[in-house]
């Protein structure tokens, strides 16, 4: 279980905080849905210890993250910079990193080959020489193969075609540990109906609620009584409401970047 308590993160080149008092508990399988630039990736990097925290706490299995740095089997992630610390061919990285984590190199190869990337191809190239889509598949496969109790996947569906997205969903649903993913795409909700969901906008985390609730949720530009969630977008109140009635279906938006067009009264 991962717990974030009143988490604030600020970057030196930005006046406004990137994370603004984030509170959340992630157990089982959870997804964070939000537009690009909302703070999703920063939150994941903070949980992994890759970004400095200004204030607040992160607990993993009730222990502060400072106490579990470099502990095997606790957390894995698909950030590419984790796997470029060693200068080697991509194929060799699989054995190196799974050995360090006591993971399963054969699982990594199985996933990678399932997405059409061959071992011979990886033997000839370094990770930085792969296309962005290939690198995302490679790093996600490695994160899953670490067999950690918690796996964090940053935009794991990015640059995948529909068939490959479906395959990735299957691997995520089959994973036995805690899975936390983030995305700005809404298409996957119908495939993750048993998951817990959070929304993230402008550095603030909202939720939890169920993915099933989001499948029938509508967006209203007003403070609606009995709403599932109330969000603040560019200073405007947006309600996420359940059931039929006024408002636009959340799943009718290709991605949550479109929420700002609704907030500004533009056509989507």
PDB file of C-alpha atoms in Angstrom:
ATOM      1  CA  UNK A   1       0.000   0.000   0.000  1.00  0.00           C
ATOM      2  CA  UNK A   2       1.223   3.483  -0.898  1.00  0.00           C
ATOM      3  CA  UNK A   3       0.053   6.469   1.154  1.00  0.00           C
ATOM      4  CA  UNK A   4       0.686  10.127   0.276  1.00  0.00           C
ATOM      5  CA  UNK A   5       0.037  12.696   2.988  1.00  0.00           C
ATOM      6  CA  UNK A   6      -0.233  16.418   2.207  1.00  0.00           C
ATOM      7  CA  UNK A   7       2.464  16.113  -0.457  1.00  0.00           C
ATOM      8  CA  UNK A   8       3.966  19.279  -1.940  1.00  0.00           C
ATOM      9  CA  UNK A   9       6.569  19.391  -4.711  1.00  0.00           C
ATOM     10  CA  UNK A  10       8.014  22.589  -6.169  1.00  0.00           C
ATOM     11  CA  UNK A  11      10.530  23.017  -8.980  1.00  0.00           C
ATOM     12  CA  UNK A  12      12.996  25.909  -8.883  1.00  0.00           C
ATOM     13  CA  UNK A  13      12.036  27.143 -12.349  1.00  0.00           C
ATOM     14  CA  UNK A  14       8.312  27.283 -11.507  1.00  0.00           C
ATOM     15  CA  UNK A  15       6.684  29.683  -9.091  1.00  0.00           C
ATOM     16  CA  UNK A  16       3.555  27.560  -8.686  1.00  0.00           C
ATOM     17  CA  UNK A  17       3.895  24.175  -6.921  1.00  0.00           C
ATOM     18  CA  UNK A  18       3.618  21.095  -9.135  1.00  0.00           C
ATOM     19  CA  UNK A  19       1.918  19.064  -6.398  1.00  0.00           C
ATOM     20  CA  UNK A  20      -0.396  20.920  -4.032  1.00  0.00           C
ATOM     21  CA  UNK A  21      -1.171  18.958  -0.891  1.00  0.00           C
ATOM     22  CA  UNK A  22      -1.710  15.572  -2.519  1.00  0.00           C
ATOM     23  CA  UNK A  23      -3.437  13.009  -0.299  1.00  0.00           C
ATOM     24  CA  UNK A  24      -4.122   9.503  -1.519  1.00  0.00           C
ATOM     25  CA  UNK A  25      -4.003   5.829  -0.616  1.00  0.00           C
ATOM     26  CA  UNK A  26      -3.237   3.352  -3.384  1.00  0.00           C
ATOM     27  CA  UNK A  27      -3.827  -0.342  -2.854  1.00  0.00           C
ATOM     28  CA  UNK A  28      -4.787  -3.086  -5.252  1.00  0.00           C
ATOM     29  CA  UNK A  29      -5.071  -1.671  -8.754  1.00  0.00           C
ATOM     30  CA  UNK A  30      -5.523   2.077  -9.238  1.00  0.00           C
ATOM     31  CA  UNK A  31      -5.322   4.566 -12.073  1.00  0.00           C
ATOM     32  CA  UNK A  32      -4.828   8.307 -12.077  1.00  0.00           C
ATOM     33  CA  UNK A  33      -6.555  10.025 -14.973  1.00  0.00           C
ATOM     34  CA  UNK A  34      -5.596  13.582 -15.816  1.00  0.00           C
ATOM     35  CA  UNK A  35      -4.452  15.881 -18.612  1.00  0.00           C
ATOM     36  CA  UNK A  36      -0.842  16.302 -19.608  1.00  0.00           C
ATOM     37  CA  UNK A  37       1.003  18.592 -17.207  1.00  0.00           C
ATOM     38  CA  UNK A  38      -1.328  17.907 -14.287  1.00  0.00           C
ATOM     39  CA  UNK A  39       1.393  16.504 -12.006  1.00  0.00           C
ATOM     40  CA  UNK A  40       0.848  12.765 -12.544  1.00  0.00           C
ATOM     41  CA  UNK A  41       4.420  12.006 -13.558  1.00  0.00           C
ATOM     42  CA  UNK A  42       5.846  14.200 -10.788  1.00  0.00           C
ATOM     43  CA  UNK A  43       3.777  12.284  -8.232  1.00  0.00           C
ATOM     44  CA  UNK A  44       5.132   8.969  -9.502  1.00  0.00           C
ATOM     45  CA  UNK A  45       8.702  10.251  -9.469  1.00  0.00           C
ATOM     46  CA  UNK A  46       8.229  11.469  -5.896  1.00  0.00           C
ATOM     47  CA  UNK A  47       6.961   8.042  -4.819  1.00  0.00           C
ATOM     48  CA  UNK A  48      10.018   6.458  -6.461  1.00  0.00           C
ATOM     49  CA  UNK A  49      12.376   8.869  -4.711  1.00  0.00           C
ATOM     50  CA  UNK A  50      13.410  10.492  -7.989  1.00  0.00           C
ATOM     51  CA  UNK A  51      12.028  13.943  -7.119  1.00  0.00           C
ATOM     52  CA  UNK A  52      12.619  15.932  -3.948  1.00  0.00           C
ATOM     53  CA  UNK A  53       9.607  16.576  -1.745  1.00  0.00           C
ATOM     54  CA  UNK A  54       9.124  20.058  -0.307  1.00  0.00           C
ATOM     55  CA  UNK A  55       6.749  18.884   2.430  1.00  0.00           C
ATOM     56  CA  UNK A  56       4.471  15.996   3.297  1.00  0.00           C
ATOM     57  CA  UNK A  57       5.026  12.265   3.619  1.00  0.00           C
ATOM     58  CA  UNK A  58       5.050   9.153   1.463  1.00  0.00           C
ATOM     59  CA  UNK A  59       4.616   5.787   3.180  1.00  0.00           C
ATOM     60  CA  UNK A  60       5.009   2.423   1.478  1.00  0.00           C
ATOM     61  CA  UNK A  61       3.696  -0.497   3.510  1.00  0.00           C
ATOM     62  CA  UNK A  62       3.604   1.921   6.467  1.00  0.00           C
ATOM     63  CA  UNK A  63       7.298   2.828   6.167  1.00  0.00           C
ATOM     64  CA  UNK A  64       8.626   6.256   5.088  1.00  0.00           C
ATOM     65  CA  UNK A  65      10.217   6.053   1.658  1.00  0.00           C
ATOM     66  CA  UNK A  66      13.516   7.253   3.139  1.00  0.00           C
ATOM     67  CA  UNK A  67      13.761   3.924   4.983  1.00  0.00           C
ATOM     68  CA  UNK A  68      13.249   1.697   1.947  1.00  0.00           C
ATOM     69  CA  UNK A  69      15.430   3.268  -0.745  1.00  0.00           C
ATOM     70  CA  UNK A  70      17.122   0.540  -2.808  1.00  0.00           C
ATOM     71  CA  UNK A  71      15.244  -2.235  -0.984  1.00  0.00           C
ATOM     72  CA  UNK A  72      14.588  -5.110  -3.370  1.00  0.00           C
ATOM     73  CA  UNK A  73      11.058  -6.055  -4.290  1.00  0.00           C
ATOM     74  CA  UNK A  74       9.275  -2.981  -2.918  1.00  0.00           C
ATOM     75  CA  UNK A  75       8.751  -0.601  -5.859  1.00  0.00           C
ATOM     76  CA  UNK A  76       9.455  -0.729  -9.579  1.00  0.00           C
ATOM     77  CA  UNK A  77       8.650   1.807 -12.289  1.00  0.00           C
ATOM     78  CA  UNK A  78       8.938   2.306 -16.041  1.00  0.00           C
ATOM     79  CA  UNK A  79      10.922   5.562 -16.073  1.00  0.00           C
ATOM     80  CA  UNK A  80      13.560   5.294 -18.782  1.00  0.00           C
ATOM     81  CA  UNK A  81      16.220   7.167 -16.811  1.00  0.00           C
ATOM     82  CA  UNK A  82      16.218   4.356 -14.226  1.00  0.00           C
ATOM     83  CA  UNK A  83      17.418   1.891 -16.850  1.00  0.00           C
ATOM     84  CA  UNK A  84      20.043   4.074 -18.523  1.00  0.00           C
ATOM     85  CA  UNK A  85      22.324   4.223 -15.488  1.00  0.00           C
ATOM     86  CA  UNK A  86      24.269   1.308 -16.981  1.00  0.00           C
ATOM     87  CA  UNK A  87      25.805   1.719 -20.443  1.00  0.00           C
ATOM     88  CA  UNK A  88      24.950  -1.587 -22.137  1.00  0.00           C
ATOM     89  CA  UNK A  89      22.899  -3.080 -24.933  1.00  0.00           C
ATOM     90  CA  UNK A  90      19.185  -3.258 -24.186  1.00  0.00           C
ATOM     91  CA  UNK A  91      19.222  -7.066 -24.116  1.00  0.00           C
ATOM     92  CA  UNK A  92      21.943  -7.086 -21.438  1.00  0.00           C
ATOM     93  CA  UNK A  93      19.993  -4.581 -19.337  1.00  0.00           C
ATOM     94  CA  UNK A  94      17.225  -7.142 -18.901  1.00  0.00           C
ATOM     95  CA  UNK A  95      19.524  -9.612 -17.130  1.00  0.00           C
ATOM     96  CA  UNK A  96      21.383  -6.917 -15.190  1.00  0.00           C
ATOM     97  CA  UNK A  97      18.303  -5.243 -13.725  1.00  0.00           C
ATOM     98  CA  UNK A  98      16.270  -8.384 -13.072  1.00  0.00           C
ATOM     99  CA  UNK A  99      19.299  -9.933 -11.328  1.00  0.00           C
ATOM    100  CA  UNK A 100      19.659  -6.848  -9.123  1.00  0.00           C
ATOM    101  CA  UNK A 101      15.965  -6.960  -8.215  1.00  0.00           C
ATOM    102  CA  UNK A 102      15.685 -10.764  -8.080  1.00  0.00           C
ATOM    103  CA  UNK A 103      13.104 -10.478 -10.833  1.00  0.00           C
ATOM    104  CA  UNK A 104      12.147 -12.633 -13.809  1.00  0.00           C
ATOM    105  CA  UNK A 105      14.140 -11.956 -17.007  1.00  0.00           C
ATOM    106  CA  UNK A 106      12.075 -14.481 -18.957  1.00  0.00           C
ATOM    107  CA  UNK A 107       8.894 -12.553 -18.167  1.00  0.00           C
ATOM    108  CA  UNK A 108      10.496  -9.351 -19.448  1.00  0.00           C
ATOM    109  CA  UNK A 109      11.498 -11.075 -22.691  1.00  0.00           C
ATOM    110  CA  UNK A 110       8.053 -12.652 -23.054  1.00  0.00           C
ATOM    111  CA  UNK A 111       6.323  -9.274 -22.768  1.00  0.00           C
ATOM    112  CA  UNK A 112       8.790  -7.548 -25.084  1.00  0.00           C
ATOM    113  CA  UNK A 113       8.511 -10.269 -27.739  1.00  0.00           C
ATOM    114  CA  UNK A 114       4.716 -10.196 -27.419  1.00  0.00           C
ATOM    115  CA  UNK A 115       4.934  -6.594 -28.617  1.00  0.00           C
ATOM    116  CA  UNK A 116       7.021  -7.526 -31.644  1.00  0.00           C
ATOM    117  CA  UNK A 117      10.506  -6.668 -30.386  1.00  0.00           C
ATOM    118  CA  UNK A 118      12.980  -9.528 -30.834  1.00  0.00           C
ATOM    119  CA  UNK A 119      15.988 -10.412 -28.653  1.00  0.00           C
ATOM    120  CA  UNK A 120      18.284 -10.063 -31.684  1.00  0.00           C
ATOM    121  CA  UNK A 121      17.029  -6.507 -32.173  1.00  0.00           C
ATOM    122  CA  UNK A 122      17.788  -5.672 -28.521  1.00  0.00           C
ATOM    123  CA  UNK A 123      21.270  -7.203 -28.741  1.00  0.00           C
ATOM    124  CA  UNK A 124      22.220  -4.624 -31.370  1.00  0.00           C
ATOM    125  CA  UNK A 125      20.877  -1.483 -29.707  1.00  0.00           C
ATOM    126  CA  UNK A 126      21.142   0.466 -26.489  1.00  0.00           C
ATOM    127  CA  UNK A 127      17.977   1.645 -24.775  1.00  0.00           C
ATOM    128  CA  UNK A 128      18.532   5.202 -25.990  1.00  0.00           C
ATOM    129  CA  UNK A 129      18.630   3.939 -29.580  1.00  0.00           C
ATOM    130  CA  UNK A 130      15.114   2.476 -29.451  1.00  0.00           C
ATOM    131  CA  UNK A 131      12.136   4.444 -30.735  1.00  0.00           C
ATOM    132  CA  UNK A 132      10.043   6.149 -28.056  1.00  0.00           C
ATOM    133  CA  UNK A 133       7.342   3.482 -28.420  1.00  0.00           C
ATOM    134  CA  UNK A 134       9.838   0.622 -28.207  1.00  0.00           C
ATOM    135  CA  UNK A 135      11.517   2.210 -25.188  1.00  0.00           C
ATOM    136  CA  UNK A 136       8.173   2.547 -23.410  1.00  0.00           C
ATOM    137  CA  UNK A 137       7.387  -1.139 -24.002  1.00  0.00           C
ATOM    138  CA  UNK A 138      10.876  -2.163 -22.887  1.00  0.00           C
ATOM    139  CA  UNK A 139      10.784  -0.153 -19.649  1.00  0.00           C
ATOM    140  CA  UNK A 140       7.237  -1.244 -18.815  1.00  0.00           C
ATOM    141  CA  UNK A 141       8.185  -4.897 -19.367  1.00  0.00           C
ATOM    142  CA  UNK A 142      11.211  -4.481 -17.090  1.00  0.00           C
ATOM    143  CA  UNK A 143       9.105  -2.830 -14.385  1.00  0.00           C
ATOM    144  CA  UNK A 144       6.619  -5.719 -14.451  1.00  0.00           C
ATOM    145  CA  UNK A 145       9.417  -8.317 -14.504  1.00  0.00           C
ATOM    146  CA  UNK A 146      10.940  -6.917 -11.308  1.00  0.00           C
ATOM    147  CA  UNK A 147       8.116  -8.668  -9.420  1.00  0.00           C
ATOM    148  CA  UNK A 148       7.927  -5.795  -6.936  1.00  0.00           C
ATOM    149  CA  UNK A 149       5.056  -5.484  -4.472  1.00  0.00           C
ATOM    150  CA  UNK A 150       4.225  -2.115  -6.047  1.00  0.00           C
ATOM    151  CA  UNK A 151       4.650  -1.176  -9.710  1.00  0.00           C
ATOM    152  CA  UNK A 152       4.185   2.380 -11.002  1.00  0.00           C
ATOM    153  CA  UNK A 153       3.631   2.808 -14.729  1.00  0.00           C
ATOM    154  CA  UNK A 154       3.783   6.270 -16.246  1.00  0.00           C
ATOM    155  CA  UNK A 155       1.617   6.468 -19.412  1.00  0.00           C
ATOM    156  CA  UNK A 156       2.127   2.759 -20.266  1.00  0.00           C
ATOM    157  CA  UNK A 157      -0.191   2.974 -23.309  1.00  0.00           C
ATOM    158  CA  UNK A 158       1.576   5.902 -24.916  1.00  0.00           C
ATOM    159  CA  UNK A 159       2.306   5.380 -28.630  1.00  0.00           C
ATOM    160  CA  UNK A 160       0.761   1.886 -28.681  1.00  0.00           C
ATOM    161  CA  UNK A 161      -1.719   0.899 -31.384  1.00  0.00           C
ATOM    162  CA  UNK A 162      -5.154  -0.439 -30.257  1.00  0.00           C
ATOM    163  CA  UNK A 163      -4.144  -4.114 -30.446  1.00  0.00           C
ATOM    164  CA  UNK A 164      -1.030  -3.544 -28.367  1.00  0.00           C
ATOM    165  CA  UNK A 165      -2.971  -1.449 -25.869  1.00  0.00           C
ATOM    166  CA  UNK A 166      -5.266  -4.423 -25.333  1.00  0.00           C
ATOM    167  CA  UNK A 167      -2.296  -6.702 -24.691  1.00  0.00           C
ATOM    168  CA  UNK A 168      -0.863  -4.264 -22.164  1.00  0.00           C
ATOM    169  CA  UNK A 169      -4.188  -4.137 -20.311  1.00  0.00           C
ATOM    170  CA  UNK A 170      -4.067  -7.933 -19.963  1.00  0.00           C
ATOM    171  CA  UNK A 171      -0.598  -7.841 -18.409  1.00  0.00           C
ATOM    172  CA  UNK A 172      -1.691  -5.164 -15.935  1.00  0.00           C
ATOM    173  CA  UNK A 173      -4.817  -7.060 -14.915  1.00  0.00           C
ATOM    174  CA  UNK A 174      -2.765 -10.236 -14.395  1.00  0.00           C
ATOM    175  CA  UNK A 175      -0.133  -8.583 -12.172  1.00  0.00           C
ATOM    176  CA  UNK A 176      -0.338  -9.885  -8.603  1.00  0.00           C
ATOM    177  CA  UNK A 177       0.947  -6.846  -6.723  1.00  0.00           C
ATOM    178  CA  UNK A 178      -0.212  -3.251  -6.311  1.00  0.00           C
ATOM    179  CA  UNK A 179      -0.433  -1.529  -9.703  1.00  0.00           C
ATOM    180  CA  UNK A 180      -0.660   2.249 -10.067  1.00  0.00           C
ATOM    181  CA  UNK A 181      -0.824   3.708 -13.567  1.00  0.00           C
ATOM    182  CA  UNK A 182      -1.398   7.184 -14.908  1.00  0.00           C
ATOM    183  CA  UNK A 183      -2.824   8.248 -18.242  1.00  0.00           C
ATOM    184  CA  UNK A 184      -4.665  11.091 -19.959  1.00  0.00           C
ATOM    185  CA  UNK A 185      -6.668   8.715 -22.191  1.00  0.00           C
ATOM    186  CA  UNK A 186     -10.230   7.630 -21.360  1.00  0.00           C
ATOM    187  CA  UNK A 187     -10.570   4.636 -23.719  1.00  0.00           C
ATOM    188  CA  UNK A 188      -9.091   2.191 -21.211  1.00  0.00           C
ATOM    189  CA  UNK A 189     -11.753   2.728 -18.539  1.00  0.00           C
ATOM    190  CA  UNK A 190     -14.034   0.060 -20.001  1.00  0.00           C
ATOM    191  CA  UNK A 191     -11.173  -2.448 -19.718  1.00  0.00           C
ATOM    192  CA  UNK A 192     -10.333  -1.644 -16.084  1.00  0.00           C
ATOM    193  CA  UNK A 193     -13.786  -1.616 -14.512  1.00  0.00           C
ATOM    194  CA  UNK A 194     -12.690  -3.267 -11.260  1.00  0.00           C
ATOM    195  CA  UNK A 195      -9.960  -0.683 -10.630  1.00  0.00           C
ATOM    196  CA  UNK A 196     -10.035   2.295  -8.293  1.00  0.00           C
ATOM    197  CA  UNK A 197      -9.766   5.691  -9.967  1.00  0.00           C
ATOM    198  CA  UNK A 198      -8.453   9.153  -9.167  1.00  0.00           C
ATOM    199  CA  UNK A 199      -8.521  12.350 -11.203  1.00  0.00           C
ATOM    200  CA  UNK A 200      -5.681  14.854 -11.210  1.00  0.00           C
ATOM    201  CA  UNK A 201      -5.784  18.479 -12.337  1.00  0.00           C
ATOM    202  CA  UNK A 202      -3.338  21.305 -11.701  1.00  0.00           C
ATOM    203  CA  UNK A 203      -1.384  19.434  -9.029  1.00  0.00           C
ATOM    204  CA  UNK A 204      -4.419  18.351  -6.999  1.00  0.00           C
ATOM    205  CA  UNK A 205      -5.545  14.724  -6.656  1.00  0.00           C
ATOM    206  CA  UNK A 206      -9.285  13.981  -6.467  1.00  0.00           C
ATOM    207  CA  UNK A 207     -10.839  10.708  -5.384  1.00  0.00           C
ATOM    208  CA  UNK A 208     -10.998   7.844  -4.932  1.00  0.00           C
ATOM    209  CA  UNK A 209     -13.981   6.591  -6.848  1.00  0.00           C
ATOM    210  CA  UNK A 210     -14.599   3.510  -8.939  1.00  0.00           C
ATOM    211  CA  UNK A 211     -13.867   3.192 -12.635  1.00  0.00           C
ATOM    212  CA  UNK A 212     -17.465   1.981 -13.037  1.00  0.00           C
ATOM    213  CA  UNK A 213     -18.659   5.344 -11.707  1.00  0.00           C
ATOM    214  CA  UNK A 214     -16.470   7.166 -14.227  1.00  0.00           C
ATOM    215  CA  UNK A 215     -17.879   5.135 -17.121  1.00  0.00           C
ATOM    216  CA  UNK A 216     -21.287   6.755 -16.580  1.00  0.00           C
ATOM    217  CA  UNK A 217     -20.055  10.090 -15.251  1.00  0.00           C
ATOM    218  CA  UNK A 218     -20.899  13.438 -16.824  1.00  0.00           C
ATOM    219  CA  UNK A 219     -19.167  16.789 -16.670  1.00  0.00           C
ATOM    220  CA  UNK A 220     -21.097  19.821 -15.451  1.00  0.00           C
ATOM    221  CA  UNK A 221     -19.829  23.403 -15.272  1.00  0.00           C
ATOM    222  CA  UNK A 222     -21.614  24.043 -11.976  1.00  0.00           C
ATOM    223  CA  UNK A 223     -21.622  23.006  -8.325  1.00  0.00           C
ATOM    224  CA  UNK A 224     -23.998  20.063  -8.508  1.00  0.00           C
ATOM    225  CA  UNK A 225     -25.515  18.561  -5.336  1.00  0.00           C
ATOM    226  CA  UNK A 226     -24.570  14.937  -4.844  1.00  0.00           C
ATOM    227  CA  UNK A 227     -21.713  15.112  -7.334  1.00  0.00           C
ATOM    228  CA  UNK A 228     -19.085  12.385  -7.349  1.00  0.00           C
ATOM    229  CA  UNK A 229     -16.302  14.976  -7.350  1.00  0.00           C
ATOM    230  CA  UNK A 230     -15.869  18.726  -7.609  1.00  0.00           C
ATOM    231  CA  UNK A 231     -12.790  19.937  -9.430  1.00  0.00           C
ATOM    232  CA  UNK A 232     -11.146  23.300  -9.896  1.00  0.00           C
ATOM    233  CA  UNK A 233     -10.046  23.991 -13.474  1.00  0.00           C
ATOM    234  CA  UNK A 234      -8.433  27.355 -14.181  1.00  0.00           C
ATOM    235  CA  UNK A 235     -10.356  28.808 -11.248  1.00  0.00           C
ATOM    236  CA  UNK A 236     -13.705  27.377 -12.384  1.00  0.00           C
ATOM    237  CA  UNK A 237     -15.738  24.730 -10.562  1.00  0.00           C
ATOM    238  CA  UNK A 238     -16.430  21.551 -12.502  1.00  0.00           C
ATOM    239  CA  UNK A 239     -18.653  18.792 -11.117  1.00  0.00           C
ATOM    240  CA  UNK A 240     -18.370  15.136 -12.037  1.00  0.00           C
ATOM    241  CA  UNK A 241     -21.897  13.772 -11.736  1.00  0.00           C
ATOM    242  CA  UNK A 242     -23.305  10.279 -12.027  1.00  0.00           C
ATOM    243  CA  UNK A 243     -26.100   9.032 -14.258  1.00  0.00           C
ATOM    244  CA  UNK A 244     -28.189  10.434 -17.055  1.00  0.00           C
ATOM    245  CA  UNK A 245     -28.987  14.094 -17.449  1.00  0.00           C
ATOM    246  CA  UNK A 246     -27.156  17.255 -18.303  1.00  0.00           C
ATOM    247  CA  UNK A 247     -23.499  17.449 -19.038  1.00  0.00           C
ATOM    248  CA  UNK A 248     -21.111  15.708 -21.386  1.00  0.00           C
ATOM    249  CA  UNK A 249     -20.106  12.089 -20.831  1.00  0.00           C
ATOM    250  CA  UNK A 250     -16.557  11.955 -19.531  1.00  0.00           C
ATOM    251  CA  UNK A 251     -15.826   8.922 -21.715  1.00  0.00           C
ATOM    252  CA  UNK A 252     -16.868  10.863 -24.824  1.00  0.00           C
ATOM    253  CA  UNK A 253     -13.641  12.833 -24.443  1.00  0.00           C
ATOM    254  CA  UNK A 254     -10.696  11.197 -26.172  1.00  0.00           C
ATOM    255  CA  UNK A 255      -8.446  12.444 -23.391  1.00  0.00           C
ATOM    256  CA  UNK A 256      -8.713  14.711 -20.367  1.00  0.00           C
ATOM    257  CA  UNK A 257      -6.835  17.539 -22.069  1.00  0.00           C
ATOM    258  CA  UNK A 258     -10.273  18.261 -23.576  1.00  0.00           C
ATOM    259  CA  UNK A 259     -11.612  19.195 -20.130  1.00  0.00           C
ATOM    260  CA  UNK A 260     -10.098  22.639 -20.496  1.00  0.00           C
ATOM    261  CA  UNK A 261     -12.043  23.205 -23.701  1.00  0.00           C
ATOM    262  CA  UNK A 262     -15.235  22.417 -21.794  1.00  0.00           C
ATOM    263  CA  UNK A 263     -14.208  24.736 -18.960  1.00  0.00           C
ATOM    264  CA  UNK A 264     -13.654  27.534 -21.471  1.00  0.00           C
ATOM    265  CA  UNK A 265     -16.960  26.847 -23.204  1.00  0.00           C
ATOM    266  CA  UNK A 266     -15.331  25.659 -26.442  1.00  0.00           C
ATOM    267  CA  UNK A 267     -16.591  22.877 -28.700  1.00  0.00           C
ATOM    268  CA  UNK A 268     -14.974  19.461 -28.141  1.00  0.00           C
TER     269      UNK A 268
END
